[in-house]
CSV table of C-alpha atoms in Angstrom, one decimal:
chain,number,residue,atom,x,y,z
A,109,MET,CA,233.9,132.8,54.0
A,110,TYR,CA,231.6,130.7,56.1
A,111,SER,CA,234.5,129.1,58.1
A,112,THR,CA,236.0,132.6,58.9
A,113,SER,CA,232.6,133.9,60.2
A,114,LEU,CA,232.2,130.8,62.4
A,115,LEU,CA,235.8,130.9,63.7
A,116,ILE,CA,235.1,134.8,64.6
A,117,ILE,CA,231.9,133.9,66.4
A,118,LEU,CA,233.2,130.9,68.2
A,119,THR,CA,236.5,132.8,69.2
A,120,ALA,CA,234.4,135.7,70.5
A,121,ILE,CA,232.1,133.6,72.5
A,122,PHE,CA,234.8,131.3,74.0
A,123,PHE,CA,237.2,133.9,75.0
A,124,GLY,CA,234.9,137.1,75.2
A,125,ILE,CA,232.3,135.9,77.7
A,126,PRO,CA,234.7,134.6,80.4
A,127,ALA,CA,237.0,137.7,79.9
A,128,VAL,CA,234.3,140.0,80.5
A,129,TYR,CA,233.0,138.0,83.6
A,130,TYR,CA,236.7,137.9,85.0
A,131,LEU,CA,237.1,141.6,84.6
A,132,TYR,CA,233.9,142.1,86.5
A,133,LEU,CA,235.0,139.7,89.3
A,134,TRP,CA,238.4,141.6,89.4
A,135,TYR,CA,236.6,144.9,89.9
A,136,MET,CA,234.4,143.4,92.5
A,137,SER,CA,237.3,141.9,94.3
A,138,SER,CA,238.5,145.3,95.2
A,139,LYS,CA,235.3,146.3,96.9
A,140,PRO,CA,234.9,146.3,100.7
A,141,TRP,CA,233.1,143.4,102.4
A,142,ASN,CA,229.5,144.0,102.9
A,143,LEU,CA,229.6,142.2,106.2
A,144,LYS,CA,229.4,142.9,109.9
A,145,ILE,CA,232.6,141.4,111.2
A,146,ASP,CA,233.5,140.8,114.9
A,147,GLU,CA,237.3,140.4,115.0
A,148,LYS,CA,237.0,139.0,118.5
A,149,TYR,CA,234.7,136.2,117.6
A,150,THR,CA,236.4,133.0,118.9
A,151,PRO,CA,233.6,130.2,119.2
A,152,PRO,CA,234.2,126.6,120.1
A,153,VAL,CA,234.8,124.6,117.0
A,154,THR,CA,234.7,120.9,115.8
A,155,VAL,CA,237.5,120.1,113.5
A,156,ILE,CA,236.7,116.9,111.5
A,157,ILE,CA,239.8,115.1,109.8
A,158,PRO,CA,238.7,112.3,107.3
A,159,THR,CA,241.4,109.7,106.7
A,160,TYR,CA,242.2,106.8,104.5
A,161,ASN,CA,245.7,105.3,104.4
A,162,GLU,CA,247.5,108.4,105.8
A,163,GLU,CA,250.2,106.8,108.0
A,164,LYS,CA,252.8,108.9,106.2
A,165,THR,CA,251.1,112.3,106.9
A,166,ILE,CA,248.7,111.9,109.9
A,167,ARG,CA,251.4,112.7,112.6
A,168,PHE,CA,252.4,115.9,110.7
A,169,LYS,CA,248.7,116.9,110.5
A,170,LEU,CA,248.2,116.4,114.1
A,171,LEU,CA,251.4,118.3,115.2
A,172,ASN,CA,250.1,121.1,113.0
A,173,LEU,CA,246.7,121.2,114.5
A,174,ASN,CA,248.3,121.2,117.9
A,175,LYS,CA,250.4,124.2,116.9
A,176,VAL,CA,247.3,126.4,115.9
A,177,GLU,CA,246.9,129.6,118.0
A,178,TYR,CA,243.5,129.0,119.5
A,179,PRO,CA,242.4,127.9,123.0
A,180,LYS,CA,242.6,124.2,123.2
A,181,GLU,CA,239.5,123.9,125.4
A,182,LYS,CA,237.5,125.4,122.5
A,183,ILE,CA,238.7,122.6,119.9
A,184,GLN,CA,237.2,119.3,119.6
A,185,VAL,CA,238.8,117.1,117.0
A,186,ILE,CA,237.2,114.2,115.4
A,187,LEU,CA,239.3,111.8,113.2
A,188,ILE,CA,237.1,109.5,111.1
A,189,ASP,CA,239.1,106.7,109.5
A,190,ASP,CA,237.4,105.2,106.3
A,191,ALA,CA,238.7,101.6,106.8
A,192,SER,CA,242.4,102.3,106.2
A,193,THR,CA,244.5,99.2,105.4
A,194,ASP,CA,247.8,100.6,106.8
A,195,ALA,CA,249.1,101.9,110.2
A,196,THR,CA,247.1,105.2,110.2
A,197,ILE,CA,245.1,104.4,113.5
A,198,GLN,CA,248.3,103.2,115.2
A,199,GLU,CA,250.0,106.5,114.3
A,200,VAL,CA,247.1,108.4,115.8
A,201,LEU,CA,247.1,106.4,119.0
A,202,LYS,CA,250.8,107.0,119.4
A,203,PHE,CA,250.3,110.7,119.1
A,204,VAL,CA,247.4,110.8,121.5
A,205,ASN,CA,249.6,109.1,124.1
A,206,GLU,CA,252.2,111.8,123.6
A,207,HIS,CA,249.8,114.7,123.5
A,208,PRO,CA,246.9,114.3,125.7
A,209,GLU,CA,246.2,118.0,125.6
A,210,LEU,CA,244.6,117.6,122.2
A,211,ASN,CA,240.8,116.7,122.5
A,212,LEU,CA,240.8,113.9,119.9
A,213,GLU,CA,238.1,111.4,119.4
A,214,ILE,CA,238.7,108.5,116.9
A,215,ILE,CA,236.0,106.8,114.8
A,216,CYS,CA,237.0,103.7,112.9
A,217,GLU,CA,234.9,102.4,110.0
A,218,LYS,CA,235.0,98.8,109.2
A,219,VAL,CA,233.9,99.3,105.6
A,220,ARG,CA,235.0,102.0,103.2
A,221,ARG,CA,232.2,104.3,102.1
A,222,GLY,CA,233.8,107.5,100.8
A,223,LYS,CA,234.7,110.9,102.2
A,224,SER,CA,231.4,112.5,102.3
A,225,LYS,CA,229.6,109.6,104.1
A,226,ALA,CA,232.5,109.5,106.5
A,227,LEU,CA,232.2,113.2,107.3
A,228,ASN,CA,228.4,112.6,107.9
A,229,ILE,CA,229.1,109.9,110.4
A,230,ALA,CA,231.6,112.2,112.2
A,231,LEU,CA,229.0,115.1,112.0
A,232,LYS,CA,226.9,113.2,114.4
A,233,HIS,CA,229.5,113.4,117.1
A,234,ALA,CA,230.2,117.0,116.7
A,235,ASN,CA,229.6,119.1,119.9
A,236,HIS,CA,230.0,122.6,118.5
A,237,GLU,CA,228.1,125.2,116.2
A,238,ILE,CA,231.2,125.7,114.0
A,239,ILE,CA,232.3,122.6,112.0
A,240,ILE,CA,235.7,122.7,110.3
A,241,VAL,CA,236.9,120.0,107.8
A,242,SER,CA,240.4,119.6,106.7
A,243,ASP,CA,242.1,116.8,104.8
A,244,ALA,CA,244.9,114.8,106.4
A,245,ASP,CA,247.6,115.8,103.8
A,246,THR,CA,247.0,119.6,104.3
A,247,LEU,CA,248.4,121.9,106.9
A,248,TRP,CA,247.3,125.3,108.3
A,249,SER,CA,249.0,128.4,109.1
A,250,SER,CA,249.0,128.8,113.0
A,251,ASP,CA,246.7,131.9,112.8
A,252,ILE,CA,244.2,130.4,110.4
A,253,LEU,CA,241.3,130.3,113.1
A,254,ILE,CA,241.9,133.6,114.3
A,255,ASN,CA,241.9,135.0,110.8
A,256,ALA,CA,239.0,133.0,109.3
A,257,LEU,CA,236.4,132.7,112.0
A,258,PRO,CA,235.6,136.3,112.3
A,259,LEU,CA,233.9,136.0,109.0
A,260,LEU,CA,231.4,133.7,110.5
A,261,SER,CA,230.4,136.1,113.0
A,262,ASP,CA,228.2,137.8,110.5
A,263,PRO,CA,224.8,135.9,110.7
A,264,SER,CA,224.3,135.9,106.9
A,265,VAL,CA,227.4,133.7,106.4
A,266,GLY,CA,226.9,130.0,106.5
A,267,ALA,CA,230.3,128.7,105.4
A,268,ILE,CA,233.9,129.8,104.6
A,269,THR,CA,236.8,128.4,102.7
A,270,GLY,CA,240.5,129.2,103.1
A,271,ARG,CA,243.2,130.2,100.7
A,272,GLN,CA,244.9,127.3,99.0
A,273,MET,CA,248.8,127.5,99.1
A,274,LEU,CA,251.6,125.2,97.5
A,275,PHE,CA,254.6,123.8,99.4
A,276,ASN,CA,256.3,123.3,96.0
A,277,PRO,CA,255.3,126.0,93.5
A,278,GLN,CA,258.6,125.9,91.6
A,279,LYS,CA,259.1,122.2,91.8
A,280,SER,CA,258.0,121.6,88.2
A,281,LEU,CA,256.2,123.1,85.3
A,282,LEU,CA,253.0,121.5,86.5
A,283,SER,CA,253.3,123.1,90.1
A,284,GLN,CA,254.1,126.4,88.5
A,285,THR,CA,251.0,126.4,86.3
A,286,GLU,CA,248.9,125.4,89.0
A,287,GLU,CA,250.2,128.4,91.2
A,288,ILE,CA,249.1,130.6,88.4
A,289,TYR,CA,245.7,129.0,88.3
A,290,LEU,CA,245.3,129.3,92.1
A,291,ASP,CA,246.2,133.1,92.0
A,292,ILE,CA,243.5,133.8,89.5
A,293,ILE,CA,240.9,131.5,90.9
A,294,GLN,CA,241.2,132.6,94.4
A,295,GLU,CA,242.2,136.3,94.3
A,296,ILE,CA,239.9,137.2,91.5
A,297,VAL,CA,237.2,134.7,91.0
A,298,LYS,CA,236.5,133.5,94.4
A,299,LEU,CA,237.1,136.7,96.1
A,300,GLY,CA,234.9,138.6,93.6
A,301,GLN,CA,232.1,136.1,93.9
A,302,SER,CA,232.3,136.3,97.7
A,303,LYS,CA,232.1,140.2,97.6
A,304,ILE,CA,228.9,139.8,95.3
A,305,HIS,CA,227.4,137.2,97.5
A,306,SER,CA,228.9,133.6,97.5
A,307,THR,CA,231.5,131.3,95.8
A,308,LEU,CA,230.8,127.6,95.2
A,309,ILE,CA,234.6,126.7,94.8
A,310,PHE,CA,235.2,125.1,98.3
A,311,HIS,CA,238.0,122.5,99.0
A,312,GLY,CA,239.0,120.0,101.6
A,313,LEU,CA,242.0,121.9,103.0
A,314,PHE,CA,240.0,124.2,105.2
A,315,SER,CA,236.3,124.7,105.1
A,316,ALA,CA,234.3,126.0,108.1
A,317,TYR,CA,230.5,125.7,108.3
A,318,ARG,CA,227.8,127.1,110.7
A,319,ARG,CA,225.9,123.9,112.0
A,320,LYS,CA,222.7,126.0,111.7
A,321,PHE,CA,222.8,125.5,108.0
A,322,LEU,CA,224.7,122.2,107.9
A,323,GLU,CA,222.3,119.4,107.9
A,324,LYS,CA,224.6,117.0,106.1
A,325,PHE,CA,227.5,116.9,103.7
A,326,ASN,CA,226.6,116.4,100.2
A,327,LEU,CA,227.2,112.9,99.0
A,328,GLU,CA,227.3,113.6,95.3
A,329,THR,CA,229.5,116.7,95.0
A,330,ASP,CA,231.4,116.9,98.2
A,331,ASP,CA,232.6,120.3,99.4
A,332,SER,CA,231.3,122.6,96.8
A,333,GLY,CA,228.1,120.7,96.7
A,334,THR,CA,227.6,121.3,100.3
A,335,ALA,CA,228.2,125.0,99.8
A,336,LEU,CA,225.4,125.1,97.3
A,337,ASP,CA,223.2,123.3,99.8
A,338,ILE,CA,224.0,126.2,102.3
A,339,ILE,CA,223.3,128.9,99.7
A,340,GLN,CA,219.8,127.4,99.0
A,341,LYS,CA,219.1,127.6,102.7
A,342,GLY,CA,219.5,131.3,102.6
A,343,ALA,CA,223.1,131.7,103.7
A,344,ARG,CA,226.3,133.2,102.0
A,345,THR,CA,229.5,130.9,101.5
A,346,ILE,CA,232.7,133.0,101.2
A,347,TYR,CA,236.4,133.0,100.5
A,348,ALA,CA,238.6,133.8,103.5
A,349,ARG,CA,241.7,135.0,101.9
A,350,LYS,CA,243.8,135.3,105.1
A,351,ALA,CA,243.1,131.7,106.1
A,352,LYS,CA,246.2,130.0,104.6
A,353,CYS,CA,246.4,126.4,104.2
A,354,TYR,CA,249.1,124.3,102.5
A,355,GLU,CA,249.2,121.2,100.3
A,356,ILE,CA,251.7,119.7,97.8
A,357,SER,CA,251.0,120.0,94.2
A,358,SER,CA,251.2,117.1,91.9
A,359,ILE,CA,254.4,117.2,89.7
A,360,THR,CA,253.3,114.4,87.3
A,361,TRP,CA,250.5,114.6,84.7
A,362,LYS,CA,248.8,111.4,86.0
A,363,GLY,CA,248.5,113.0,89.5
A,364,LYS,CA,247.4,116.4,88.3
A,365,VAL,CA,244.9,115.0,85.8
A,366,ARG,CA,243.3,112.6,88.3
A,367,THR,CA,243.0,115.3,90.9
A,368,LYS,CA,241.5,118.1,88.6
A,369,LEU,CA,239.3,115.6,86.7
A,370,ARG,CA,237.5,114.7,89.9
A,371,ARG,CA,237.2,118.4,91.0
A,372,ALA,CA,236.0,119.4,87.6
A,373,SER,CA,233.4,116.6,87.3
A,374,GLN,CA,232.0,117.7,90.6
A,375,LEU,CA,231.8,121.3,89.6
A,376,ILE,CA,230.1,120.3,86.4
A,377,GLY,CA,227.4,118.3,88.4
A,378,ILE,CA,226.9,121.5,90.7
A,379,TYR,CA,226.5,123.8,87.7
A,380,VAL,CA,224.0,121.4,86.2
A,381,ARG,CA,222.0,121.4,89.4
A,382,CYS,CA,222.3,125.3,89.4
A,383,LEU,CA,220.8,125.3,85.8
A,384,LYS,CA,217.9,123.2,86.9
A,385,LEU,CA,217.2,125.4,89.9
A,386,PHE,CA,217.6,128.5,87.7
A,387,LEU,CA,215.0,127.2,85.2
A,388,ARG,CA,212.6,126.4,88.0
A,389,ARG,CA,213.3,129.9,89.5
A,390,ARG,CA,214.6,128.5,92.7
A,391,LEU,CA,218.2,129.2,92.5
A,392,LEU,CA,219.4,131.6,95.4
A,393,LEU,CA,223.0,132.2,94.0
A,394,PRO,CA,222.8,135.6,92.2
A,395,PHE,CA,222.5,135.2,88.4
A,396,ARG,CA,225.5,137.4,87.8
A,397,VAL,CA,227.6,134.8,89.3
A,398,ALA,CA,225.6,131.6,88.3
A,399,ILE,CA,225.1,132.3,84.6
A,400,PRO,CA,228.6,133.0,83.6
A,401,GLU,CA,229.8,129.9,85.7
A,402,ILE,CA,227.1,127.7,84.0
A,403,PHE,CA,228.5,129.0,80.7
A,404,ILE,CA,232.1,128.3,81.6
A,405,TYR,CA,231.6,124.6,82.9
A,406,LEU,CA,228.8,123.5,80.7
A,407,VAL,CA,229.0,125.4,77.3
A,408,ASN,CA,232.7,126.3,76.8
A,409,PRO,CA,233.8,122.6,77.1
A,410,ILE,CA,231.6,121.9,74.0
A,411,ILE,CA,232.8,125.0,72.0
A,412,PHE,CA,236.6,124.1,72.8
A,413,PRO,CA,236.9,121.1,70.4
A,414,LEU,CA,234.8,122.9,67.8
A,415,LEU,CA,237.0,125.9,68.0
A,416,ILE,CA,240.1,123.7,67.5
A,417,VAL,CA,238.6,122.0,64.5
A,418,ILE,CA,237.4,125.2,62.8
A,419,SER,CA,240.8,127.0,63.5
A,420,PHE,CA,242.6,124.0,61.9
A,421,LEU,CA,240.4,124.1,58.9
A,422,PHE,CA,241.0,127.8,58.5
A,423,PHE,CA,244.6,127.9,58.9
A,424,VAL,CA,245.0,125.0,56.4
A,425,ASN,CA,243.3,127.2,53.8
A,426,HIS,CA,245.1,130.4,55.0
A,427,LEU,CA,248.7,129.4,55.5
A,428,VAL,CA,249.9,133.1,55.5
A,429,TYR,CA,247.6,133.8,58.5
A,430,PHE,CA,248.9,130.7,60.3
A,431,LEU,CA,252.4,131.8,59.9
A,432,TYR,CA,251.9,135.4,61.0
A,433,MET,CA,249.8,134.1,64.1
A,434,SER,CA,252.5,131.7,64.9
A,435,ILE,CA,255.4,134.2,64.9
A,436,VAL,CA,253.3,136.6,66.9
A,437,LEU,CA,252.3,134.0,69.5
A,438,PHE,CA,255.9,132.7,69.7
A,439,PHE,CA,257.2,136.1,70.4
A,440,ILE,CA,254.7,136.8,73.1
A,441,LEU,CA,255.4,133.5,74.8
A,442,ALA,CA,259.1,134.0,74.6
A,443,VAL,CA,259.2,137.2,76.2
A,444,SER,CA,256.5,136.6,78.9
A,445,PRO,CA,257.0,133.5,81.0
A,446,LYS,CA,253.9,134.2,83.2
A,447,PHE,CA,251.7,134.4,80.1
A,448,ARG,CA,253.3,131.2,78.9
A,449,LEU,CA,252.4,129.3,82.2
A,450,LEU,CA,248.9,130.9,81.8
A,451,CYS,CA,248.4,129.5,78.3
A,452,ILE,CA,249.7,126.1,79.3
A,453,GLU,CA,247.3,125.9,82.3
A,454,ALA,CA,244.4,127.2,80.3
A,455,LEU,CA,244.9,124.5,77.8
A,456,GLN,CA,245.2,121.8,80.4
A,457,ASP,CA,242.1,123.1,82.2
A,458,ASN,CA,239.9,123.1,79.0
A,459,CYS,CA,241.1,119.6,78.2
A,460,ILE,CA,240.2,118.4,81.7
A,461,LEU,CA,236.8,120.1,81.5
A,462,LEU,CA,236.1,118.4,78.3
A,463,LEU,CA,237.0,115.0,79.8
A,464,ALA,CA,235.1,115.8,83.0
A,465,LEU,CA,232.0,116.6,80.8
A,466,PHE,CA,232.2,113.4,79.1
A,467,ALA,CA,232.6,111.7,82.5
A,468,TYR,CA,229.4,113.3,83.8
A,469,LEU,CA,227.5,112.4,80.6
A,470,PHE,CA,228.6,108.8,80.9
A,471,LYS,CA,227.7,108.9,84.7
A,472,LYS,CA,231.4,108.2,85.7
A,473,LYS,CA,231.5,108.8,89.4
A,474,PHE,CA,234.3,109.9,91.6
A,475,LEU,CA,232.9,109.3,95.1
A,476,MET,CA,235.9,107.5,96.6
A,477,TRP,CA,238.8,109.6,97.5
A,478,GLU,CA,242.2,107.9,96.9
A,479,THR,CA,245.5,108.7,98.6
A,480,LEU,CA,248.0,110.2,96.1
A,481,GLN,CA,251.3,108.6,97.4
A,482,GLU,CA,253.3,111.0,95.2
A,483,SER,CA,252.2,114.1,97.3
A,484,ARG,CA,252.3,112.3,100.6
A,485,GLY,CA,256.0,111.2,100.1
A,486,MET,CA,256.9,114.9,99.7
A,487,LEU,CA,255.8,116.0,103.0
A,488,ASN,CA,258.7,115.8,105.6
A,489,GLU,CA,259.7,117.3,108.8
A,490,GLU,CA,262.3,119.7,107.2
A,491,ILE,CA,259.8,121.2,104.9
A,492,LEU,CA,257.1,121.7,107.6
A,493,LYS,CA,259.7,123.3,110.1
A,494,ARG,CA,260.9,125.6,107.4
A,495,GLU,CA,257.4,126.9,106.9
A,496,ASN,CA,256.9,127.2,110.8
A,497,LEU,CA,253.9,124.6,110.5
A,498,ILE,CA,255.0,122.1,113.1
């Protein structure tokens, strides 16, 4: 009886609170923007590209940037290289000689310091009010600046982040589940949070910042930590769904776990910071966004293993229920491929969140970004021309 009651309580908490929250965000995502948007807003911008051993992709990146539909005289490009040991800089110099129309400045660091420190060095050389950051292995749709920058015309907005797209969504089971995850996170969670006030889920594919609110990039928690810094200065950080940017999804467990573990550990650190600010009554992110996110990232990872253990003990003592639930679940998974992928992704994400929480508690840091050769090797001219990106 005791185990049954505990199982019901844990199940209701673990699934119920996120479900109610996501339904609320889904409702809010359909609401109109409470912004004053100037569609003709085309300010000068500084694009910062951090690199580390990107000789395989940097030419594609620069070709893609050169294709962007925006006045060339309004774009300053700063490439900051974090002590690459390959031919990244040689590839960049070759491109500059072939394409002098691109206003490109190269900064070479002698010692590797990590992405955030490299960005802060580049920031000192930026000439313009709008600062855009984009990783070297990610590519933009040609209309990304025209679609995204008008959101920054509202003076309340301090930063925006783009819509993450996959080149290879059908390549493997892992890329299929990642596409399901991105659809939910972006079109429900990030959009709903942005309509309320702000989202903290930023990424390195495309993020644009108003210099007025950007003193420096956060050294501890990267893109999303910088978003929280901007919110704490009184501005909003929002999701630009029309700003499409592309990346290759990992097709191996090792690559996917390494990437998501780093992101999850950073988000856990951010929500620990949100919790501290909330307890001191200094958090400027609305509570209806902050509190559910704190629960999902800090409480649910603890409930997850408890729920597994209690469920196992319950079903061992109630084999009839176990058989019944197994048959029902098998039938649902068999007839609904999308639900099957969603369940796989949810299981993966909760396992990664649990690992990330342990990493945070034991002070495991992920400050240095590493080049995933698996994804770099998948980028080729044929794919990029097919998508009209170069």
